[in-house]
PDB file of C-alpha atoms in Angstrom:
ATOM      1  CA  ASP A   1      83.940  85.597  87.750  1.00 70.00           C
ATOM      2  CA  MET A   2      84.551  84.967  91.466  1.00 79.00           C
ATOM      3  CA  LYS A   3      84.981  88.349  93.022  1.00 89.00           C
ATOM      4  CA  VAL A   4      84.518  90.245  96.243  1.00 95.00           C
ATOM      5  CA  THR A   5      84.193  93.968  95.703  1.00 96.00           C
ATOM      6  CA  GLN A   6      84.627  96.587  98.382  1.00 97.00           C
ATOM      7  CA  MET A   7      83.602 100.219  98.222  1.00 97.00           C
ATOM      8  CA  PRO A   8      85.047 102.671  98.836  1.00 97.00           C
ATOM      9  CA  ARG A   9      88.685 101.649  98.642  1.00 95.00           C
ATOM     10  CA  TYR A  10      89.876 104.771 100.456  1.00 96.00           C
ATOM     11  CA  LEU A  11      87.969 106.948 102.874  1.00 97.00           C
ATOM     12  CA  ILE A  12      88.865 109.861 105.134  1.00 97.00           C
ATOM     13  CA  LYS A  13      86.440 110.878 107.841  1.00 97.00           C
ATOM     14  CA  ARG A  14      86.454 113.143 110.855  1.00 97.00           C
ATOM     15  CA  MET A  15      85.940 111.811 114.350  1.00 97.00           C
ATOM     16  CA  GLY A  16      82.239 111.529 115.108  1.00 97.00           C
ATOM     17  CA  GLU A  17      81.147 111.099 111.517  1.00 97.00           C
ATOM     18  CA  ASN A  18      79.322 107.999 110.325  1.00 97.00           C
ATOM     19  CA  VAL A  19      81.033 105.517 108.041  1.00 98.00           C
ATOM     20  CA  LEU A  20      79.531 102.996 105.660  1.00 98.00           C
ATOM     21  CA  LEU A  21      81.711 100.337 104.071  1.00 98.00           C
ATOM     22  CA  GLU A  22      80.070  98.139 101.505  1.00 98.00           C
ATOM     23  CA  CYS A  23      80.941  94.702 100.226  1.00 98.00           C
ATOM     24  CA  GLY A  24      79.500  92.639  97.414  1.00 97.00           C
ATOM     25  CA  GLN A  25      80.171  89.144  96.135  1.00 96.00           C
ATOM     26  CA  ASP A  26      79.002  87.359  93.019  1.00 94.00           C
ATOM     27  CA  MET A  27      79.421  83.769  94.179  1.00 91.00           C
ATOM     28  CA  SER A  28      76.173  83.350  96.138  1.00 90.00           C
ATOM     29  CA  HIS A  29      78.229  82.527  99.214  1.00 91.00           C
ATOM     30  CA  GLU A  30      76.239  82.121 102.398  1.00 91.00           C
ATOM     31  CA  THR A  31      78.924  83.334 104.760  1.00 91.00           C
ATOM     32  CA  MET A  32      80.495  86.761 104.761  1.00 94.00           C
ATOM     33  CA  TYR A  33      82.987  88.417 107.078  1.00 95.00           C
ATOM     34  CA  TRP A  34      84.389  91.764 108.073  1.00 97.00           C
ATOM     35  CA  TYR A  35      87.961  91.905 109.351  1.00 96.00           C
ATOM     36  CA  ARG A  36      90.231  94.785 110.219  1.00 96.00           C
ATOM     37  CA  GLN A  37      93.962  94.620 109.659  1.00 93.00           C
ATOM     38  CA  ASP A  38      96.406  96.570 111.785  1.00 92.00           C
ATOM     39  CA  PRO A  39     100.197  96.315 111.761  1.00 84.00           C
ATOM     40  CA  GLY A  40     101.417  93.687 114.196  1.00 81.00           C
ATOM     41  CA  LEU A  41      97.910  92.423 114.923  1.00 84.00           C
ATOM     42  CA  GLY A  42      97.047  90.499 111.806  1.00 87.00           C
ATOM     43  CA  LEU A  43      93.403  90.243 110.892  1.00 91.00           C
ATOM     44  CA  GLN A  44      90.803  90.547 113.608  1.00 93.00           C
ATOM     45  CA  LEU A  45      87.245  89.376 113.027  1.00 93.00           C
ATOM     46  CA  ILE A  46      84.647  92.068 113.575  1.00 96.00           C
ATOM     47  CA  TYR A  47      81.471  90.345 112.426  1.00 96.00           C
ATOM     48  CA  ILE A  48      80.476  87.199 110.608  1.00 93.00           C
ATOM     49  CA  SER A  49      77.245  86.738 108.726  1.00 94.00           C
ATOM     50  CA  TYR A  50      75.903  83.268 108.018  1.00 91.00           C
ATOM     51  CA  ASP A  51      73.189  84.485 105.674  1.00 92.00           C
ATOM     52  CA  VAL A  52      70.616  87.255 105.307  1.00 95.00           C
ATOM     53  CA  ASP A  53      69.826  88.768 108.732  1.00 95.00           C
ATOM     54  CA  SER A  54      71.912  86.083 110.450  1.00 94.00           C
ATOM     55  CA  ASN A  55      74.846  87.989 111.882  1.00 96.00           C
ATOM     56  CA  SER A  56      77.153  87.118 114.724  1.00 93.00           C
ATOM     57  CA  GLU A  57      79.735  89.121 116.629  1.00 94.00           C
ATOM     58  CA  GLY A  58      83.349  88.348 116.017  1.00 91.00           C
ATOM     59  CA  ASP A  59      86.213  89.080 118.349  1.00 90.00           C
ATOM     60  CA  ILE A  60      86.118  92.892 118.231  1.00 95.00           C
ATOM     61  CA  PRO A  61      82.520  94.018 117.486  1.00 97.00           C
ATOM     62  CA  LYS A  62      82.472  97.070 119.758  1.00 96.00           C
ATOM     63  CA  GLY A  63      81.904 100.279 117.820  1.00 96.00           C
ATOM     64  CA  TYR A  64      80.657  98.479 114.713  1.00 98.00           C
ATOM     65  CA  ARG A  65      77.426  97.147 113.364  1.00 97.00           C
ATOM     66  CA  VAL A  66      76.558  95.278 110.212  1.00 98.00           C
ATOM     67  CA  SER A  67      73.701  94.793 107.835  1.00 98.00           C
ATOM     68  CA  ARG A  68      72.968  91.914 105.489  1.00 98.00           C
ATOM     69  CA  LYS A  69      69.662  92.284 103.668  1.00 97.00           C
ATOM     70  CA  LYS A  70      70.706  90.437 100.542  1.00 96.00           C
ATOM     71  CA  ARG A  71      72.959  87.423 100.333  1.00 95.00           C
ATOM     72  CA  GLU A  72      75.373  89.204  97.994  1.00 96.00           C
ATOM     73  CA  HIS A  73      75.793  92.365 100.081  1.00 98.00           C
ATOM     74  CA  PHE A  74      77.288  92.895 103.510  1.00 98.00           C
ATOM     75  CA  SER A  75      77.742  96.360 105.002  1.00 98.00           C
ATOM     76  CA  LEU A  76      79.876  97.541 107.896  1.00 98.00           C
ATOM     77  CA  ILE A  77      78.682 100.644 109.703  1.00 98.00           C
ATOM     78  CA  LEU A  78      80.575 102.823 112.135  1.00 97.00           C
ATOM     79  CA  ASP A  79      78.286 105.160 114.025  1.00 92.00           C
ATOM     80  CA  SER A  80      80.387 108.083 115.201  1.00 94.00           C
ATOM     81  CA  ALA A  81      83.827 106.991 114.064  1.00 96.00           C
ATOM     82  CA  LYS A  82      86.780 107.144 116.410  1.00 97.00           C
ATOM     83  CA  THR A  83      90.426 107.724 115.619  1.00 97.00           C
ATOM     84  CA  ASN A  84      91.325 104.221 116.804  1.00 96.00           C
ATOM     85  CA  GLN A  85      89.113 102.823 114.052  1.00 97.00           C
ATOM     86  CA  THR A  86      91.651 103.982 111.496  1.00 97.00           C
ATOM     87  CA  SER A  87      92.560 100.734 109.780  1.00 97.00           C
ATOM     88  CA  VAL A  88      92.308  98.646 106.659  1.00 95.00           C
ATOM     89  CA  TYR A  89      89.046  96.738 106.531  1.00 97.00           C
ATOM     90  CA  PHE A  90      88.697  93.510 104.600  1.00 96.00           C
ATOM     91  CA  CYS A  91      85.513  91.830 103.568  1.00 97.00           C
ATOM     92  CA  ALA A  92      85.511  88.143 102.720  1.00 95.00           C
ATOM     93  CA  SER A  93      83.038  85.508 101.685  1.00 93.00           C
ATOM     94  CA  SER A  94      82.958  81.741 101.734  1.00 89.00           C
ATOM     95  CA  PRO A  95      80.612  78.873 101.036  1.00 83.00           C
ATOM     96  CA  ARG A  96      78.730  77.493 104.009  1.00 72.00           C
ATOM     97  CA  THR A  97      81.643  75.359 105.168  1.00 63.00           C
ATOM     98  CA  GLY A  98      84.358  77.638 103.798  1.00 58.00           C
ATOM     99  CA  GLY A  99      85.640  78.678 107.167  1.00 57.00           C
ATOM    100  CA  ASN A 100      86.641  75.120 107.731  1.00 61.00           C
ATOM    101  CA  THR A 101      88.141  74.469 104.335  1.00 64.00           C
ATOM    102  CA  GLY A 102      90.010  77.761 104.328  1.00 62.00           C
ATOM    103  CA  GLN A 103      88.541  78.969 101.104  1.00 75.00           C
ATOM    104  CA  LEU A 104      87.784  82.547 102.035  1.00 87.00           C
ATOM    105  CA  TYR A 105      87.646  84.977  99.162  1.00 90.00           C
ATOM    106  CA  PHE A 106      88.859  88.407 100.187  1.00 93.00           C
ATOM    107  CA  GLY A 107      88.118  91.812  98.775  1.00 95.00           C
ATOM    108  CA  GLU A 108      90.897  94.287  98.092  1.00 92.00           C
ATOM    109  CA  GLY A 109      90.394  96.171 101.315  1.00 94.00           C
ATOM    110  CA  SER A 110      89.074  99.581 102.338  1.00 96.00           C
ATOM    111  CA  LYS A 111      91.527 101.928 103.955  1.00 95.00           C
ATOM    112  CA  LEU A 112      89.757 104.138 106.478  1.00 97.00           C
ATOM    113  CA  THR A 113      91.413 107.129 108.090  1.00 97.00           C
ATOM    114  CA  VAL A 114      89.600 108.862 110.948  1.00 97.00           C
ATOM    115  CA  LEU A 115      91.007 112.297 111.758  1.00 96.00           C
TER     116      LEU A 115
ATOM    117  CA  GLY B   1      88.760  81.587 122.535  1.00 78.00           C
ATOM    118  CA  GLU B   2      91.476  80.562 120.151  1.00 83.00           C
ATOM    119  CA  GLN B   3      94.721  82.510 120.257  1.00 89.00           C
ATOM    120  CA  VAL B   4      97.353  82.296 117.572  1.00 93.00           C
ATOM    121  CA  GLU B   5     100.889  83.577 117.915  1.00 95.00           C
ATOM    122  CA  GLN B   6     102.986  83.997 114.780  1.00 96.00           C
ATOM    123  CA  ARG B   7     106.746  84.523 114.639  1.00 97.00           C
ATOM    124  CA  PRO B   8     108.823  86.234 113.428  1.00 97.00           C
ATOM    125  CA  PRO B   9     107.079  89.487 112.515  1.00 95.00           C
ATOM    126  CA  HIS B  10     109.764  90.272 109.957  1.00 96.00           C
ATOM    127  CA  LEU B  11     112.107  87.962 108.082  1.00 97.00           C
ATOM    128  CA  SER B  12     114.769  88.844 105.560  1.00 97.00           C
ATOM    129  CA  VAL B  13     116.594  86.147 103.585  1.00 97.00           C
ATOM    130  CA  ARG B  14     118.770  85.985 100.501  1.00 97.00           C
ATOM    131  CA  GLU B  15     117.576  84.450  97.285  1.00 96.00           C
ATOM    132  CA  GLY B  16     118.018  80.684  97.420  1.00 96.00           C
ATOM    133  CA  ASP B  17     118.000  80.543 101.213  1.00 96.00           C
ATOM    134  CA  SER B  18     115.371  78.808 103.288  1.00 95.00           C
ATOM    135  CA  ALA B  19     112.807  80.534 105.476  1.00 96.00           C
ATOM    136  CA  VAL B  20     110.587  79.288 108.277  1.00 97.00           C
ATOM    137  CA  ILE B  21     107.536  80.962 109.760  1.00 98.00           C
ATOM    138  CA  THR B  22     105.891  79.456 112.817  1.00 97.00           C
ATOM    139  CA  CYS B  23     102.526  79.741 114.501  1.00 97.00           C
ATOM    140  CA  THR B  24     101.399  78.334 117.809  1.00 97.00           C
ATOM    141  CA  TYR B  25      97.766  77.978 118.747  1.00 95.00           C
ATOM    142  CA  THR B  26      95.862  77.259 121.933  1.00 93.00           C
ATOM    143  CA  ASP B  27      92.621  75.455 121.089  1.00 88.00           C
ATOM    144  CA  PRO B  28      93.141  71.672 121.144  1.00 86.00           C
ATOM    145  CA  ASN B  29      90.019  71.340 118.979  1.00 83.00           C
ATOM    146  CA  SER B  30      91.687  73.188 116.122  1.00 85.00           C
ATOM    147  CA  TYR B  31      91.465  71.073 113.040  1.00 83.00           C
ATOM    148  CA  TYR B  32      91.941  73.226 109.960  1.00 87.00           C
ATOM    149  CA  PHE B  33      95.126  75.180 109.354  1.00 90.00           C
ATOM    150  CA  PHE B  34      95.883  77.609 106.567  1.00 91.00           C
ATOM    151  CA  TRP B  35      98.519  79.921 105.203  1.00 93.00           C
ATOM    152  CA  TYR B  36      97.560  83.045 103.329  1.00 94.00           C
ATOM    153  CA  LYS B  37      99.846  85.258 101.255  1.00 94.00           C
ATOM    154  CA  GLN B  38      99.358  88.998 100.897  1.00 93.00           C
ATOM    155  CA  GLU B  39     101.436  90.878  98.357  1.00 92.00           C
ATOM    156  CA  PRO B  40     101.968  94.610  98.948  1.00 87.00           C
ATOM    157  CA  GLY B  41      98.778  96.591  98.489  1.00 84.00           C
ATOM    158  CA  ALA B  42      96.809  93.484  97.594  1.00 87.00           C
ATOM    159  CA  SER B  43      94.314  91.203  99.229  1.00 89.00           C
ATOM    160  CA  LEU B  44      94.904  87.838 100.876  1.00 92.00           C
ATOM    161  CA  GLN B  45      95.134  84.713  98.800  1.00 91.00           C
ATOM    162  CA  LEU B  46      94.984  81.183 100.161  1.00 89.00           C
ATOM    163  CA  LEU B  47      98.449  79.663  99.780  1.00 91.00           C
ATOM    164  CA  MET B  48      98.254  76.264 101.424  1.00 89.00           C
ATOM    165  CA  LYS B  49      96.199  74.312 103.896  1.00 86.00           C
ATOM    166  CA  VAL B  50      96.622  71.271 106.079  1.00 87.00           C
ATOM    167  CA  PHE B  51      94.094  69.387 108.115  1.00 82.00           C
ATOM    168  CA  SER B  52      94.660  67.765 111.453  1.00 75.00           C
ATOM    169  CA  SER B  53      94.417  64.353 109.882  1.00 69.00           C
ATOM    170  CA  THR B  54      97.280  64.928 107.430  1.00 70.00           C
ATOM    171  CA  GLU B  55      99.928  67.044 109.204  1.00 76.00           C
ATOM    172  CA  ILE B  56     101.963  67.821 106.110  1.00 77.00           C
ATOM    173  CA  ASN B  57     101.369  69.430 102.774  1.00 79.00           C
ATOM    174  CA  GLU B  58     103.768  70.425 100.038  1.00 79.00           C
ATOM    175  CA  GLY B  59     103.452  72.576  96.967  1.00 80.00           C
ATOM    176  CA  GLN B  60     104.530  75.774  95.217  1.00 79.00           C
ATOM    177  CA  GLY B  61     107.986  75.555  96.856  1.00 86.00           C
ATOM    178  CA  PHE B  62     106.491  75.520 100.339  1.00 90.00           C
ATOM    179  CA  THR B  63     105.993  72.825 102.956  1.00 91.00           C
ATOM    180  CA  VAL B  64     103.439  73.110 105.720  1.00 92.00           C
ATOM    181  CA  LEU B  65     104.075  71.079 108.838  1.00 92.00           C
ATOM    182  CA  LEU B  66     101.665  70.555 111.689  1.00 92.00           C
ATOM    183  CA  ASN B  67     102.790  69.370 115.128  1.00 91.00           C
ATOM    184  CA  LYS B  68      99.571  68.679 117.011  1.00 89.00           C
ATOM    185  CA  LYS B  69     101.332  67.685 120.205  1.00 90.00           C
ATOM    186  CA  ASP B  70     103.046  71.067 120.459  1.00 93.00           C
ATOM    187  CA  LYS B  71     100.172  72.941 118.767  1.00 93.00           C
ATOM    188  CA  ARG B  72     102.600  74.358 116.255  1.00 95.00           C
ATOM    189  CA  LEU B  73     102.191  75.069 112.568  1.00 94.00           C
ATOM    190  CA  SER B  74     105.055  76.026 110.308  1.00 95.00           C
ATOM    191  CA  LEU B  75     105.506  77.254 106.772  1.00 96.00           C
ATOM    192  CA  ASN B  76     108.834  76.228 105.325  1.00 95.00           C
ATOM    193  CA  LEU B  77     110.265  77.749 102.198  1.00 94.00           C
ATOM    194  CA  THR B  78     113.226  75.754 100.908  1.00 90.00           C
ATOM    195  CA  ALA B  79     114.642  78.107  98.254  1.00 93.00           C
ATOM    196  CA  ALA B  80     113.317  81.642  98.414  1.00 94.00           C
ATOM    197  CA  HIS B  81     113.082  83.848  95.363  1.00 93.00           C
ATOM    198  CA  PRO B  82     112.156  87.541  95.129  1.00 94.00           C
ATOM    199  CA  GLY B  83     108.608  86.713  94.065  1.00 93.00           C
ATOM    200  CA  ASP B  84     108.053  85.201  97.500  1.00 94.00           C
ATOM    201  CA  SER B  85     108.412  88.624  99.121  1.00 96.00           C
ATOM    202  CA  ALA B  86     105.060  89.261 100.790  1.00 96.00           C
ATOM    203  CA  ALA B  87     103.240  89.101 104.098  1.00 95.00           C
ATOM    204  CA  TYR B  88     102.225  85.656 105.248  1.00 96.00           C
ATOM    205  CA  PHE B  89      99.455  84.868 107.692  1.00 95.00           C
ATOM    206  CA  CYS B  90      98.563  81.620 109.358  1.00 95.00           C
ATOM    207  CA  ALA B  91      94.922  80.973 110.187  1.00 92.00           C
ATOM    208  CA  VAL B  92      93.311  78.350 112.374  1.00 90.00           C
ATOM    209  CA  SER B  93      89.785  77.024 112.546  1.00 85.00           C
ATOM    210  CA  ALA B  94      88.260  74.568 114.977  1.00 75.00           C
ATOM    211  CA  THR B  95      85.712  71.900 114.220  1.00 66.00           C
ATOM    212  CA  GLY B  96      82.074  72.732 114.768  1.00 61.00           C
ATOM    213  CA  GLY B  97      81.237  74.531 111.565  1.00 56.00           C
ATOM    214  CA  ASN B  98      81.116  78.074 112.857  1.00 67.00           C
ATOM    215  CA  ASN B  99      83.351  79.137 109.972  1.00 71.00           C
ATOM    216  CA  LYS B 100      85.517  81.357 112.161  1.00 80.00           C
ATOM    217  CA  LEU B 101      89.173  81.652 111.263  1.00 86.00           C
ATOM    218  CA  THR B 102      91.623  83.083 113.767  1.00 89.00           C
ATOM    219  CA  PHE B 103      94.621  84.705 112.115  1.00 92.00           C
ATOM    220  CA  GLY B 104      98.170  85.106 113.307  1.00 94.00           C
ATOM    221  CA  GLN B 105      99.793  88.530 113.421  1.00 94.00           C
ATOM    222  CA  GLY B 106     101.575  88.085 110.123  1.00 94.00           C
ATOM    223  CA  THR B 107     105.177  87.835 108.923  1.00 96.00           C
ATOM    224  CA  VAL B 108     106.645  90.191 106.360  1.00 95.00           C
ATOM    225  CA  LEU B 109     109.121  88.194 104.287  1.00 96.00           C
ATOM    226  CA  SER B 110     111.716  90.024 102.218  1.00 96.00           C
ATOM    227  CA  VAL B 111     113.824  88.045  99.762  1.00 96.00           C
ATOM    228  CA  ILE B 112     116.975  89.862  98.710  1.00 95.00           C
ATOM    229  CA  PRO B 113     118.234  89.102  95.199  1.00 93.00           C
TER     230      PRO B 113
END
């Protein structure tokens, strides 16, 4: 069953608190992504991971870090969350060349609110 | 880096009417072009794709057209129905295998019965 699972789906945090968003996939995909989605801005790439411990900054990495210790798991960490990090975060995965074929598999999103 | 502009941000049409969503991109090395559909509260699903070598693709009531000269990608819906109501995003990827997709800002399409 091809699936990308995100946890938690909804999260409310106070400014300055740490946030951990987790993503898992069961397709053994090499590449995984974290995007954030904001109204009027579409999806912006935060980080891309090409495999275990092979992570690369996306277009908006500031304020975020990631961890990929197993191929099937990719975590997004916010150290000391800020109110402007309130957003919906999407994880996605793809086979090695998936970014070129367009076949990204997206999770259902994690809605983060930072008060 | 690549920049993608998508218009319009909102589009409302009556059932049976046509609808057109357009994206322009900047990187002349862009080669792979995609349209994703996102229904309310749901995730993104790949709708259609076209590669620089083909320039047109049709299916599911949609036509994707690519104008490489103008760096313009369009999604054309010939006869909208309420089930087409959703947000649509274009995405562009260049050659080189870095797997990075750049998304447009999205278009919220509403089809009125």
